[in-house]
């Protein structure tokens, strides 16, 4: 039976949020009533297929995040610059043979991780990711997008060739092969899932406001 390790990424700096992140980590930014990292952590905690949750963090956040009851690992900033290098860092640190379920701490999305894992296993994939019709060219130019016609991945392209943005969680095979974003998104053994639910990327102030209003409506019931 395959084993899966959940990894929550809480080491980012959040430069697009401006002055806010001079005083508070991006992972701790409140979305109405709770810090944004909680949404990603809850996705992992709700999974019945994930054996262990690891929080990859930095020295500033480690003390607070250790209080959550999950194991934390302080990343080496010289070795970790994205989720793929972060996963490589974690699996070498732990010497794990489990596959990875990679979740950013600054995203909020409607997804059931166990459904993604089932698809990953059924298709015998080496990498699974989701795409969503973002509806904003400006937003797409700030993130990764995937062209379903050519099978090509583009990152922060000022003129996005596709309307589909790439979103996590990612499910990734534990492989000794060196990985990077481009060769995983364009892998012959990838599986692409269309995401139709809600999704927020708390990477800029407008997205933060939008997500907070969404959360307020849920809490207040309107």
CSV table of C-alpha atoms in Angstrom, one decimal:
chain,number,residue,atom,x,y,z
A,1,UNK,CA,0.0,0.0,0.0
A,2,UNK,CA,1.4,3.4,-1.0
A,3,UNK,CA,2.2,5.9,1.8
A,4,UNK,CA,1.7,9.6,1.6
A,5,UNK,CA,3.4,12.4,3.5
A,6,UNK,CA,1.6,15.8,3.8
A,7,UNK,CA,3.9,18.9,3.6
A,8,UNK,CA,2.6,22.4,4.4
A,9,UNK,CA,4.9,25.1,3.2
A,10,UNK,CA,5.2,28.0,5.7
A,11,UNK,CA,8.6,29.4,4.8
A,12,UNK,CA,7.6,32.1,2.2
A,13,UNK,CA,8.1,35.8,2.6
A,14,UNK,CA,5.1,37.2,0.7
A,15,UNK,CA,6.7,40.2,-1.0
A,16,UNK,CA,3.6,41.1,-3.0
A,17,UNK,CA,1.7,41.9,0.2
A,18,UNK,CA,4.0,44.8,0.8
A,19,UNK,CA,4.6,46.4,4.2
A,20,UNK,CA,2.3,43.9,6.0
A,21,UNK,CA,5.0,41.1,5.8
A,22,UNK,CA,7.6,43.4,7.4
A,23,UNK,CA,5.8,42.7,10.6
A,24,UNK,CA,3.9,39.4,10.2
A,25,UNK,CA,4.7,36.3,8.3
A,26,UNK,CA,2.6,35.6,5.2
A,27,UNK,CA,1.5,32.3,6.7
A,28,UNK,CA,0.0,34.1,9.7
A,29,UNK,CA,-2.0,36.8,7.8
A,30,UNK,CA,-5.6,36.7,9.0
A,31,UNK,CA,-8.3,35.8,6.6
A,32,UNK,CA,-11.2,37.3,8.5
A,33,UNK,CA,-11.1,35.1,11.6
A,34,UNK,CA,-8.1,32.8,11.3
A,35,UNK,CA,-4.5,32.7,9.9
A,36,UNK,CA,-4.3,31.7,6.3
A,37,UNK,CA,-2.1,28.6,6.9
A,38,UNK,CA,-5.0,27.0,8.8
A,39,UNK,CA,-6.9,26.4,5.6
A,40,UNK,CA,-4.1,24.4,4.0
A,41,UNK,CA,-3.4,22.6,7.3
A,42,UNK,CA,-7.1,21.6,7.6
A,43,UNK,CA,-7.0,20.0,4.1
A,44,UNK,CA,-4.2,17.8,5.2
A,45,UNK,CA,-5.7,17.0,8.6
A,46,UNK,CA,-9.0,16.0,7.0
A,47,UNK,CA,-7.2,13.3,4.8
A,48,UNK,CA,-7.5,9.7,5.9
A,49,UNK,CA,-4.7,8.7,3.5
A,50,UNK,CA,-1.9,10.9,4.8
A,51,UNK,CA,0.2,9.2,7.4
A,52,UNK,CA,2.1,12.2,8.7
A,53,UNK,CA,2.0,16.0,8.3
A,54,UNK,CA,5.2,17.9,8.1
A,55,UNK,CA,5.4,21.7,8.3
A,56,UNK,CA,8.3,23.2,6.4
A,57,UNK,CA,9.0,26.6,7.9
A,58,UNK,CA,11.7,29.2,8.7
A,59,UNK,CA,13.3,30.1,12.0
A,60,UNK,CA,10.9,33.0,12.6
A,61,UNK,CA,7.8,30.8,12.4
A,62,UNK,CA,9.1,27.6,13.9
A,63,UNK,CA,8.3,28.2,17.6
A,64,UNK,CA,4.7,29.1,17.0
A,65,UNK,CA,4.0,26.3,14.4
A,66,UNK,CA,5.5,23.6,16.7
A,67,UNK,CA,2.6,24.2,19.1
A,68,UNK,CA,0.2,22.7,16.5
A,69,UNK,CA,1.4,19.1,17.3
A,70,UNK,CA,2.9,18.4,13.9
A,71,UNK,CA,6.5,17.9,13.2
A,72,UNK,CA,8.3,21.0,11.8
A,73,UNK,CA,11.4,21.3,9.8
A,74,UNK,CA,13.3,24.6,9.4
A,75,UNK,CA,14.2,25.0,5.8
A,76,UNK,CA,17.6,26.1,4.4
A,77,UNK,CA,16.8,29.2,2.4
A,78,UNK,CA,19.8,28.5,0.1
A,79,UNK,CA,18.3,25.1,-0.9
A,80,UNK,CA,14.6,25.9,-0.9
A,81,UNK,CA,13.2,28.4,-3.4
A,82,UNK,CA,9.9,26.7,-4.4
A,83,UNK,CA,7.6,23.8,-3.5
A,84,UNK,CA,9.6,21.3,-5.6
A,85,UNK,CA,13.0,22.2,-4.0
A,86,UNK,CA,11.2,22.2,-0.7
A,87,UNK,CA,9.9,18.7,-1.2
A,88,UNK,CA,13.4,17.6,-2.2
A,89,UNK,CA,14.7,19.1,1.0
A,90,UNK,CA,12.1,17.4,3.1
A,91,UNK,CA,12.4,13.9,1.6
A,92,UNK,CA,16.3,14.0,2.0
A,93,UNK,CA,16.0,15.4,5.5
A,94,UNK,CA,13.6,12.6,6.6
A,95,UNK,CA,15.0,9.9,4.3
A,96,UNK,CA,11.3,9.1,3.6
A,97,UNK,CA,10.0,6.7,0.9
A,98,UNK,CA,6.5,8.2,1.1
A,99,UNK,CA,5.0,10.1,-1.8
A,100,UNK,CA,4.4,13.8,-1.2
A,101,UNK,CA,1.2,15.8,-0.9
A,102,UNK,CA,2.4,19.4,-1.2
A,103,UNK,CA,0.2,22.2,0.1
A,104,UNK,CA,1.1,26.0,0.2
A,105,UNK,CA,0.2,27.9,3.3
A,106,UNK,CA,-1.2,30.9,1.4
A,107,UNK,CA,-3.9,29.2,-0.7
A,108,UNK,CA,-7.6,28.5,0.1
A,109,UNK,CA,-9.4,26.0,-2.0
A,110,UNK,CA,-12.3,23.6,-2.1
A,111,UNK,CA,-10.8,20.2,-2.6
A,112,UNK,CA,-10.7,16.8,-1.0
A,113,UNK,CA,-7.1,15.6,-0.9
A,114,UNK,CA,-8.1,11.9,-0.7
A,115,UNK,CA,-9.9,12.2,-4.0
A,116,UNK,CA,-6.8,13.6,-5.6
A,117,UNK,CA,-4.7,10.7,-4.1
A,118,UNK,CA,-7.2,8.2,-5.4
A,119,UNK,CA,-6.8,9.6,-8.9
A,120,UNK,CA,-3.0,9.7,-8.5
A,121,UNK,CA,-3.0,6.0,-7.6
A,122,UNK,CA,-5.6,4.9,-10.2
A,123,UNK,CA,-3.7,6.6,-13.0
A,124,UNK,CA,-0.3,5.4,-11.8
A,125,UNK,CA,1.0,9.0,-12.1
A,126,UNK,CA,4.3,10.5,-11.1
A,127,UNK,CA,2.8,13.9,-10.6
A,128,UNK,CA,-0.8,15.3,-10.2
A,129,UNK,CA,-1.8,18.9,-10.2
A,130,UNK,CA,-5.0,20.9,-10.8
A,131,UNK,CA,-5.8,23.7,-13.2
A,132,UNK,CA,-8.5,26.4,-13.0
A,133,UNK,CA,-9.9,29.0,-15.3
A,134,UNK,CA,-8.6,32.0,-13.5
A,135,UNK,CA,-10.6,34.7,-15.3
A,136,UNK,CA,-7.9,37.4,-14.9
A,137,UNK,CA,-5.0,37.8,-17.3
A,138,UNK,CA,-3.3,40.0,-14.7
A,139,UNK,CA,-3.5,37.2,-12.1
A,140,UNK,CA,-2.3,34.6,-14.6
A,141,UNK,CA,0.7,36.7,-15.3
A,142,UNK,CA,1.7,36.5,-11.7
A,143,UNK,CA,1.5,32.7,-11.4
A,144,UNK,CA,2.0,29.5,-13.4
A,145,UNK,CA,-0.3,28.6,-16.2
A,146,UNK,CA,-0.8,25.5,-18.3
A,147,UNK,CA,-1.6,25.3,-22.0
A,148,UNK,CA,-3.8,22.2,-22.4
A,149,UNK,CA,-3.4,22.3,-26.2
A,150,UNK,CA,0.4,22.1,-26.2
A,151,UNK,CA,1.0,20.6,-22.8
A,152,UNK,CA,3.4,23.4,-21.9
A,153,UNK,CA,3.9,25.1,-18.6
A,154,UNK,CA,4.5,28.9,-18.4
A,155,UNK,CA,5.5,30.7,-15.2
A,156,UNK,CA,4.8,34.4,-14.8
A,157,UNK,CA,4.4,35.0,-18.5
A,158,UNK,CA,3.4,38.6,-19.1
A,159,UNK,CA,1.2,37.4,-21.9
A,160,UNK,CA,-0.3,34.1,-20.7
A,161,UNK,CA,-1.0,31.7,-23.6
A,162,UNK,CA,-3.7,29.9,-21.6
A,163,UNK,CA,-6.6,30.8,-19.3
A,164,UNK,CA,-5.8,28.0,-17.0
A,165,UNK,CA,-3.8,28.6,-13.9
A,166,UNK,CA,-1.9,25.9,-12.1
A,167,UNK,CA,-3.0,25.3,-8.5
A,168,UNK,CA,-2.0,23.1,-5.6
A,169,UNK,CA,-2.3,20.7,-3.8
A,170,UNK,CA,0.3,18.7,-5.8
A,171,UNK,CA,0.7,14.9,-5.4
A,172,UNK,CA,4.2,13.9,-6.3
A,173,UNK,CA,5.9,10.5,-6.5
A,174,UNK,CA,8.9,9.9,-4.3
A,175,UNK,CA,11.6,9.6,-7.0
A,176,UNK,CA,15.4,9.9,-6.9
A,177,UNK,CA,15.3,11.9,-10.1
A,178,UNK,CA,16.1,15.6,-9.8
A,179,UNK,CA,12.8,17.6,-10.2
A,180,UNK,CA,11.8,21.1,-11.1
A,181,UNK,CA,8.6,22.8,-11.8
A,182,UNK,CA,8.8,22.7,-15.6
A,183,UNK,CA,9.8,19.1,-16.0
A,184,UNK,CA,7.1,17.9,-13.6
A,185,UNK,CA,4.3,20.0,-15.2
A,186,UNK,CA,5.3,18.7,-18.6
A,187,UNK,CA,6.0,15.1,-17.6
A,188,UNK,CA,4.6,12.4,-19.8
A,189,UNK,CA,3.3,10.7,-16.6
A,190,UNK,CA,1.5,13.7,-15.2
A,191,UNK,CA,-2.2,13.8,-14.4
A,192,UNK,CA,-4.2,17.1,-14.8
A,193,UNK,CA,-7.4,17.7,-12.8
A,194,UNK,CA,-9.8,20.5,-13.6
A,195,UNK,CA,-10.7,22.4,-10.5
A,196,UNK,CA,-14.2,24.0,-10.5
A,197,UNK,CA,-14.6,25.0,-6.8
A,198,UNK,CA,-13.5,28.2,-5.1
A,199,UNK,CA,-9.8,29.1,-4.9
A,200,UNK,CA,-7.9,32.0,-3.4
A,201,UNK,CA,-4.2,32.8,-3.5
A,202,UNK,CA,-3.4,35.2,-0.7
A,203,UNK,CA,-0.4,36.6,-2.5
A,204,UNK,CA,-1.6,40.2,-2.9
A,205,UNK,CA,-3.8,42.6,-1.0
A,206,UNK,CA,-6.8,42.4,-3.4
A,207,UNK,CA,-6.9,38.6,-3.0
A,208,UNK,CA,-6.7,39.0,0.8
A,209,UNK,CA,-9.7,41.3,0.8
A,210,UNK,CA,-11.7,39.0,-1.5
A,211,UNK,CA,-10.9,35.9,0.6
A,212,UNK,CA,-11.8,37.7,3.8
A,213,UNK,CA,-15.2,38.8,2.4
A,214,UNK,CA,-15.8,35.2,1.3
A,215,UNK,CA,-15.0,33.9,4.8
A,216,UNK,CA,-17.1,36.6,6.5
A,217,UNK,CA,-20.1,35.5,4.4
A,218,UNK,CA,-19.6,31.9,5.6
A,219,UNK,CA,-19.3,32.8,9.2
A,220,UNK,CA,-22.2,35.3,9.2
A,221,UNK,CA,-24.4,33.1,7.1
A,222,UNK,CA,-25.1,35.6,4.3
